[in-house]
Amino acid sequence: MGLQLRDLNIRPRLLLGFGALLLMAALLAGLGGFGLQAAHDALQGITQQLIPANNITVAARTRLIESRAASNGLVASIFNNEDMDRYQKAWQQAQQGLDKAMDDFGAVARSEAQQANLRTFRGHIEAYRKAVAPVAKTLLDNGYPEAKEAMAEMKQADAAFEPALAMLMGIEAELTKSSDTVFAQVDSLVSRLFGGLVDHRHQHRFF
């Protein structure tokens, strides 16, 4: 079971593990609660931490990449006001999505370390926005005489993008490690469940 789960991406693995644990919990309850608390703890870890954290991290990374695409689109559309307006709206939508992701993470962050990570990430996003804002304003005001200058300044602004992306990638790596730990526990519970079922059958056979 563990090898098959590890071949999947994080979200399908979590959902599959969640389903397996639900089934196991029902079976364990029928065996007088054997391992039921362990199954309950694993379920809570998946439903209240791993799945929400994975969803939020993926959403934040998507919005962050959309942000850079929008800022680069502004430069590529220099002197075309209609296209620049479109990319400005795309930028604003991406920022709204980032704000939502950060707020959502704040709702599930329970430890001080998680709260500290959130504060650090907010700082990265604030720095990125401050770097992009003056370049975008100059572009929208048609203040650049040529695209080369706008491209150079936006590239410098994009340097603030890298720490935020690196942090999200690090969080995803940690989620992968956490999911591996959870599924090691699931494997152990499956083995214990089968052992309990065998013992249960033997008891009914001889009594």
PDB file of N, CA, C and O in Angstrom, residues 57-72 91 94-95 98 120-133 153-170 172:
ATOM      1  N   THR A  57      -1.160  25.896  -0.131  1.00  0.00           N
ATOM      2  CA  THR A  57       0.166  26.087  -0.720  1.00  0.00           C
ATOM      3  C   THR A  57       0.106  26.064  -2.241  1.00  0.00           C
ATOM      4  O   THR A  57       0.735  26.891  -2.907  1.00  0.00           O
ATOM      5  N   VAL A  58      -0.650  25.131  -2.781  1.00  0.00           N
ATOM      6  CA  VAL A  58      -0.802  25.060  -4.242  1.00  0.00           C
ATOM      7  C   VAL A  58      -1.473  26.325  -4.767  1.00  0.00           C
ATOM      8  O   VAL A  58      -1.056  26.891  -5.787  1.00  0.00           O
ATOM      9  N   ALA A  59      -2.507  26.797  -4.070  1.00  0.00           N
ATOM     10  CA  ALA A  59      -3.199  28.023  -4.488  1.00  0.00           C
ATOM     11  C   ALA A  59      -2.261  29.218  -4.440  1.00  0.00           C
ATOM     12  O   ALA A  59      -2.236  30.044  -5.364  1.00  0.00           O
ATOM     13  N   ALA A  60      -1.465  29.326  -3.373  1.00  0.00           N
ATOM     14  CA  ALA A  60      -0.536  30.451  -3.244  1.00  0.00           C
ATOM     15  C   ALA A  60       0.519  30.419  -4.345  1.00  0.00           C
ATOM     16  O   ALA A  60       0.850  31.459  -4.928  1.00  0.00           O
ATOM     17  N   ARG A  61       1.045  29.248  -4.628  1.00  0.00           N
ATOM     18  CA  ARG A  61       2.065  29.141  -5.687  1.00  0.00           C
ATOM     19  C   ARG A  61       1.475  29.510  -7.045  1.00  0.00           C
ATOM     20  O   ARG A  61       2.110  30.201  -7.850  1.00  0.00           O
ATOM     21  N   THR A  62       0.247  29.068  -7.295  1.00  0.00           N
ATOM     22  CA  THR A  62      -0.414  29.402  -8.566  1.00  0.00           C
ATOM     23  C   THR A  62      -0.611  30.911  -8.697  1.00  0.00           C
ATOM     24  O   THR A  62      -0.317  31.502  -9.743  1.00  0.00           O
ATOM     25  N   ARG A  63      -1.098  31.552  -7.642  1.00  0.00           N
ATOM     26  CA  ARG A  63      -1.319  33.000  -7.680  1.00  0.00           C
ATOM     27  C   ARG A  63       0.001  33.762  -7.805  1.00  0.00           C
ATOM     28  O   ARG A  63       0.070  34.799  -8.474  1.00  0.00           O
ATOM     29  N   LEU A  64       1.052  33.246  -7.182  1.00  0.00           N
ATOM     30  CA  LEU A  64       2.356  33.907  -7.266  1.00  0.00           C
ATOM     31  C   LEU A  64       2.900  33.845  -8.693  1.00  0.00           C
ATOM     32  O   LEU A  64       3.415  34.841  -9.219  1.00  0.00           O
ATOM     33  N   ILE A  65       2.773  32.695  -9.324  1.00  0.00           N
ATOM     34  CA  ILE A  65       3.228  32.550 -10.714  1.00  0.00           C
ATOM     35  C   ILE A  65       2.384  33.420 -11.637  1.00  0.00           C
ATOM     36  O   ILE A  65       2.900  34.036 -12.584  1.00  0.00           O
ATOM     37  N   GLU A  66       1.084  33.501 -11.363  1.00  0.00           N
ATOM     38  CA  GLU A  66       0.218  34.385 -12.142  1.00  0.00           C
ATOM     39  C   GLU A  66       0.641  35.843 -11.981  1.00  0.00           C
ATOM     40  O   GLU A  66       0.527  36.638 -12.931  1.00  0.00           O
ATOM     41  N   SER A  67       1.122  36.192 -10.795  1.00  0.00           N
ATOM     42  CA  SER A  67       1.575  37.560 -10.550  1.00  0.00           C
ATOM     43  C   SER A  67       2.741  37.915 -11.458  1.00  0.00           C
ATOM     44  O   SER A  67       2.770  38.989 -12.070  1.00  0.00           O
ATOM     45  N   ARG A  68       3.712  37.021 -11.538  1.00  0.00           N
ATOM     46  CA  ARG A  68       4.867  37.315 -12.386  1.00  0.00           C
ATOM     47  C   ARG A  68       4.476  37.323 -13.855  1.00  0.00           C
ATOM     48  O   ARG A  68       4.984  38.146 -14.625  1.00  0.00           O
ATOM     49  N   ALA A  69       3.568  36.436 -14.241  1.00  0.00           N
ATOM     50  CA  ALA A  69       3.100  36.441 -15.628  1.00  0.00           C
ATOM     51  C   ALA A  69       2.430  37.772 -15.963  1.00  0.00           C
ATOM     52  O   ALA A  69       2.615  38.328 -17.061  1.00  0.00           O
ATOM     53  N   ALA A  70       1.656  38.307 -15.008  1.00  0.00           N
ATOM     54  CA  ALA A  70       0.973  39.579 -15.241  1.00  0.00           C
ATOM     55  C   ALA A  70       1.964  40.734 -15.320  1.00  0.00           C
ATOM     56  O   ALA A  70       1.844  41.615 -16.183  1.00  0.00           O
ATOM     57  N   SER A  71       2.965  40.744 -14.435  1.00  0.00           N
ATOM     58  CA  SER A  71       3.951  41.834 -14.467  1.00  0.00           C
ATOM     59  C   SER A  71       4.785  41.782 -15.742  1.00  0.00           C
ATOM     60  O   SER A  71       5.076  42.825 -16.355  1.00  0.00           O
ATOM     61  N   ASN A  72       5.141  40.583 -16.169  1.00  0.00           N
ATOM     62  CA  ASN A  72       5.873  40.461 -17.429  1.00  0.00           C
ATOM     63  C   ASN A  72       4.993  40.813 -18.621  1.00  0.00           C
ATOM     64  O   ASN A  72       5.468  41.357 -19.621  1.00  0.00           O
ATOM     65  N   TRP A  91      -2.996  41.131 -12.566  1.00  0.00           N
ATOM     66  CA  TRP A  91      -2.131  41.305 -11.398  1.00  0.00           C
ATOM     67  C   TRP A  91      -2.961  41.482 -10.132  1.00  0.00           C
ATOM     68  O   TRP A  91      -2.703  40.860  -9.111  1.00  0.00           O
ATOM     69  N   ALA A  94      -4.547  38.283  -9.025  1.00  0.00           N
ATOM     70  CA  ALA A  94      -3.559  37.396  -8.417  1.00  0.00           C
ATOM     71  C   ALA A  94      -3.237  37.823  -6.987  1.00  0.00           C
ATOM     72  O   ALA A  94      -3.057  36.981  -6.095  1.00  0.00           O
ATOM     73  N   GLN A  95      -3.187  39.140  -6.749  1.00  0.00           N
ATOM     74  CA  GLN A  95      -2.910  39.626  -5.395  1.00  0.00           C
ATOM     75  C   GLN A  95      -4.053  39.297  -4.442  1.00  0.00           C
ATOM     76  O   GLN A  95      -3.832  38.956  -3.273  1.00  0.00           O
ATOM     77  N   LEU A  98      -3.603  35.748  -3.534  1.00  0.00           N
ATOM     78  CA  LEU A  98      -2.523  35.592  -2.560  1.00  0.00           C
ATOM     79  C   LEU A  98      -2.986  35.987  -1.155  1.00  0.00           C
ATOM     80  O   LEU A  98      -2.678  35.316  -0.173  1.00  0.00           O
ATOM     81  N   THR A 120       6.772  35.648   7.707  1.00  0.00           N
ATOM     82  CA  THR A 120       7.898  35.765   6.773  1.00  0.00           C
ATOM     83  C   THR A 120       7.397  35.822   5.332  1.00  0.00           C
ATOM     84  O   THR A 120       7.858  36.647   4.532  1.00  0.00           O
ATOM     85  N   PHE A 121       6.449  34.962   5.011  1.00  0.00           N
ATOM     86  CA  PHE A 121       5.916  34.941   3.649  1.00  0.00           C
ATOM     87  C   PHE A 121       5.187  36.241   3.316  1.00  0.00           C
ATOM     88  O   PHE A 121       5.315  36.778   2.214  1.00  0.00           O
ATOM     89  N   ARG A 122       4.427  36.749   4.273  1.00  0.00           N
ATOM     90  CA  ARG A 122       3.761  38.040   4.047  1.00  0.00           C
ATOM     91  C   ARG A 122       4.792  39.134   3.761  1.00  0.00           C
ATOM     92  O   ARG A 122       4.567  40.015   2.921  1.00  0.00           O
ATOM     93  N   GLY A 123       5.911  39.065   4.464  1.00  0.00           N
ATOM     94  CA  GLY A 123       6.976  40.035   4.219  1.00  0.00           C
ATOM     95  C   GLY A 123       7.531  39.920   2.811  1.00  0.00           C
ATOM     96  O   GLY A 123       7.803  40.942   2.154  1.00  0.00           O
ATOM     97  N   HIS A 124       7.711  38.692   2.336  1.00  0.00           N
ATOM     98  CA  HIS A 124       8.192  38.487   0.964  1.00  0.00           C
ATOM     99  C   HIS A 124       7.208  39.065  -0.055  1.00  0.00           C
ATOM    100  O   HIS A 124       7.616  39.714  -1.031  1.00  0.00           O
ATOM    101  N   ILE A 125       5.933  38.825   0.166  1.00  0.00           N
ATOM    102  CA  ILE A 125       4.914  39.311  -0.765  1.00  0.00           C
ATOM    103  C   ILE A 125       4.852  40.832  -0.742  1.00  0.00           C
ATOM    104  O   ILE A 125       4.719  41.486  -1.795  1.00  0.00           O
ATOM    105  N   GLU A 126       4.953  41.416   0.433  1.00  0.00           N
ATOM    106  CA  GLU A 126       4.942  42.878   0.537  1.00  0.00           C
ATOM    107  C   GLU A 126       6.134  43.477  -0.217  1.00  0.00           C
ATOM    108  O   GLU A 126       5.990  44.472  -0.947  1.00  0.00           O
ATOM    109  N   ALA A 127       7.307  42.868  -0.068  1.00  0.00           N
ATOM    110  CA  ALA A 127       8.501  43.356  -0.760  1.00  0.00           C
ATOM    111  C   ALA A 127       8.336  43.224  -2.271  1.00  0.00           C
ATOM    112  O   ALA A 127       8.732  44.123  -3.029  1.00  0.00           O
ATOM    113  N   TYR A 128       7.749  42.116  -2.704  1.00  0.00           N
ATOM    114  CA  TYR A 128       7.529  41.895  -4.141  1.00  0.00           C
ATOM    115  C   TYR A 128       6.573  42.938  -4.705  1.00  0.00           C
ATOM    116  O   TYR A 128       6.816  43.525  -5.768  1.00  0.00           O
ATOM    117  N   ARG A 129       5.510  43.198  -3.990  1.00  0.00           N
ATOM    118  CA  ARG A 129       4.531  44.183  -4.462  1.00  0.00           C
ATOM    119  C   ARG A 129       5.135  45.590  -4.530  1.00  0.00           C
ATOM    120  O   ARG A 129       4.886  46.334  -5.478  1.00  0.00           O
ATOM    121  N   LYS A 130       5.926  45.926  -3.511  1.00  0.00           N
ATOM    122  CA  LYS A 130       6.556  47.244  -3.502  1.00  0.00           C
ATOM    123  C   LYS A 130       7.549  47.395  -4.653  1.00  0.00           C
ATOM    124  O   LYS A 130       7.727  48.495  -5.190  1.00  0.00           O
ATOM    125  N   ALA A 131       8.191  46.297  -5.019  1.00  0.00           N
ATOM    126  CA  ALA A 131       9.161  46.354  -6.116  1.00  0.00           C
ATOM    127  C   ALA A 131       8.474  46.500  -7.468  1.00  0.00           C
ATOM    128  O   ALA A 131       8.955  47.220  -8.357  1.00  0.00           O
ATOM    129  N   VAL A 132       7.345  45.831  -7.625  1.00  0.00           N
ATOM    130  CA  VAL A 132       6.638  45.861  -8.909  1.00  0.00           C
ATOM    131  C   VAL A 132       5.846  47.149  -9.090  1.00  0.00           C
ATOM    132  O   VAL A 132       5.746  47.679 -10.211  1.00  0.00           O
ATOM    133  N   ALA A 133       5.292  47.697  -8.016  1.00  0.00           N
ATOM    134  CA  ALA A 133       4.354  48.824  -8.104  1.00  0.00           C
ATOM    135  C   ALA A 133       4.881  50.023  -8.892  1.00  0.00           C
ATOM    136  O   ALA A 133       4.192  50.516  -9.809  1.00  0.00           O
ATOM    137  N   GLU A 153      14.024  47.171 -15.505  1.00  0.00           N
ATOM    138  CA  GLU A 153      13.542  47.511 -14.164  1.00  0.00           C
ATOM    139  C   GLU A 153      12.582  46.455 -13.616  1.00  0.00           C
ATOM    140  O   GLU A 153      12.597  46.160 -12.419  1.00  0.00           O
ATOM    141  N   MET A 154      11.771  45.871 -14.492  1.00  0.00           N
ATOM    142  CA  MET A 154      10.865  44.821 -14.026  1.00  0.00           C
ATOM    143  C   MET A 154      11.655  43.568 -13.652  1.00  0.00           C
ATOM    144  O   MET A 154      11.286  42.853 -12.713  1.00  0.00           O
ATOM    145  N   LYS A 155      12.736  43.318 -14.358  1.00  0.00           N
ATOM    146  CA  LYS A 155      13.575  42.164 -14.026  1.00  0.00           C
ATOM    147  C   LYS A 155      14.174  42.335 -12.630  1.00  0.00           C
ATOM    148  O   LYS A 155      14.277  41.379 -11.860  1.00  0.00           O
ATOM    149  N   GLN A 156      14.578  43.555 -12.290  1.00  0.00           N
ATOM    150  CA  GLN A 156      15.085  43.817 -10.945  1.00  0.00           C
ATOM    151  C   GLN A 156      13.988  43.615  -9.910  1.00  0.00           C
ATOM    152  O   GLN A 156      14.220  43.067  -8.831  1.00  0.00           O
ATOM    153  N   ALA A 157      12.784  44.053 -10.247  1.00  0.00           N
ATOM    154  CA  ALA A 157      11.657  43.873  -9.333  1.00  0.00           C
ATOM    155  C   ALA A 157      11.346  42.395  -9.141  1.00  0.00           C
ATOM    156  O   ALA A 157      10.973  41.956  -8.043  1.00  0.00           O
ATOM    157  N   ASP A 158      11.532  41.613 -10.188  1.00  0.00           N
ATOM    158  CA  ASP A 158      11.237  40.189 -10.111  1.00  0.00           C
ATOM    159  C   ASP A 158      12.157  39.455  -9.143  1.00  0.00           C
ATOM    160  O   ASP A 158      11.854  38.338  -8.714  1.00  0.00           O
ATOM    161  N   ALA A 159      13.286  40.073  -8.794  1.00  0.00           N
ATOM    162  CA  ALA A 159      14.199  39.437  -7.844  1.00  0.00           C
ATOM    163  C   ALA A 159      13.520  39.222  -6.493  1.00  0.00           C
ATOM    164  O   ALA A 159      13.861  38.289  -5.755  1.00  0.00           O
ATOM    165  N   ALA A 160      12.549  40.067  -6.180  1.00  0.00           N
ATOM    166  CA  ALA A 160      11.809  39.923  -4.927  1.00  0.00           C
ATOM    167  C   ALA A 160      10.825  38.754  -4.988  1.00  0.00           C
ATOM    168  O   ALA A 160      10.312  38.316  -3.955  1.00  0.00           O
ATOM    169  N   PHE A 161      10.575  38.274  -6.193  1.00  0.00           N
ATOM    170  CA  PHE A 161       9.672  37.139  -6.394  1.00  0.00           C
ATOM    171  C   PHE A 161      10.304  35.829  -5.917  1.00  0.00           C
ATOM    172  O   PHE A 161       9.621  34.951  -5.383  1.00  0.00           O
ATOM    173  N   GLU A 162      11.619  35.695  -6.104  1.00  0.00           N
ATOM    174  CA  GLU A 162      12.300  34.429  -5.866  1.00  0.00           C
ATOM    175  C   GLU A 162      12.212  33.947  -4.416  1.00  0.00           C
ATOM    176  O   GLU A 162      11.963  32.756  -4.173  1.00  0.00           O
ATOM    177  N   PRO A 163      12.416  34.805  -3.398  1.00  0.00           N
ATOM    178  CA  PRO A 163      12.318  34.302  -2.018  1.00  0.00           C
ATOM    179  C   PRO A 163      10.933  33.753  -1.676  1.00  0.00           C
ATOM    180  O   PRO A 163      10.824  32.763  -0.952  1.00  0.00           O
ATOM    181  N   ALA A 164       9.898  34.392  -2.204  1.00  0.00           N
ATOM    182  CA  ALA A 164       8.534  33.925  -1.933  1.00  0.00           C
ATOM    183  C   ALA A 164       8.303  32.561  -2.569  1.00  0.00           C
ATOM    184  O   ALA A 164       7.747  31.649  -1.940  1.00  0.00           O
ATOM    185  N   LEU A 165       8.752  32.402  -3.817  1.00  0.00           N
ATOM    186  CA  LEU A 165       8.578  31.120  -4.490  1.00  0.00           C
ATOM    187  C   LEU A 165       9.392  30.030  -3.794  1.00  0.00           C
ATOM    188  O   LEU A 165       8.907  28.912  -3.596  1.00  0.00           O
ATOM    189  N   ALA A 166      10.627  30.359  -3.413  1.00  0.00           N
ATOM    190  CA  ALA A 166      11.473  29.383  -2.739  1.00  0.00           C
ATOM    191  C   ALA A 166      10.838  28.922  -1.432  1.00  0.00           C
ATOM    192  O   ALA A 166      10.903  27.735  -1.071  1.00  0.00           O
ATOM    193  N   MET A 167      10.206  29.839  -0.725  1.00  0.00           N
ATOM    194  CA  MET A 167       9.577  29.481   0.542  1.00  0.00           C
ATOM    195  C   MET A 167       8.410  28.525   0.312  1.00  0.00           C
ATOM    196  O   MET A 167       8.239  27.549   1.048  1.00  0.00           O
ATOM    197  N   LEU A 168       7.605  28.785  -0.710  1.00  0.00           N
ATOM    198  CA  LEU A 168       6.493  27.899  -1.017  1.00  0.00           C
ATOM    199  C   LEU A 168       6.986  26.516  -1.418  1.00  0.00           C
ATOM    200  O   LEU A 168       6.404  25.497  -1.022  1.00  0.00           O
ATOM    201  N   MET A 169       8.058  26.469  -2.195  1.00  0.00           N
ATOM    202  CA  MET A 169       8.608  25.179  -2.590  1.00  0.00           C
ATOM    203  C   MET A 169       9.110  24.415  -1.371  1.00  0.00           C
ATOM    204  O   MET A 169       8.976  23.189  -1.289  1.00  0.00           O
ATOM    205  N   GLY A 170       9.694  25.144  -0.422  1.00  0.00           N
ATOM    206  CA  GLY A 170      10.148  24.503   0.808  1.00  0.00           C
ATOM    207  C   GLY A 170       8.992  23.936   1.621  1.00  0.00           C
ATOM    208  O   GLY A 170       9.092  22.841   2.186  1.00  0.00           O
ATOM    209  N   GLU A 172       6.124  22.950   0.405  1.00  0.00           N
ATOM    210  CA  GLU A 172       5.636  21.759  -0.290  1.00  0.00           C
ATOM    211  C   GLU A 172       6.525  20.556  -0.010  1.00  0.00           C
ATOM    212  O   GLU A 172       6.038  19.423   0.132  1.00  0.00           O
TER     213      GLU A 172
END
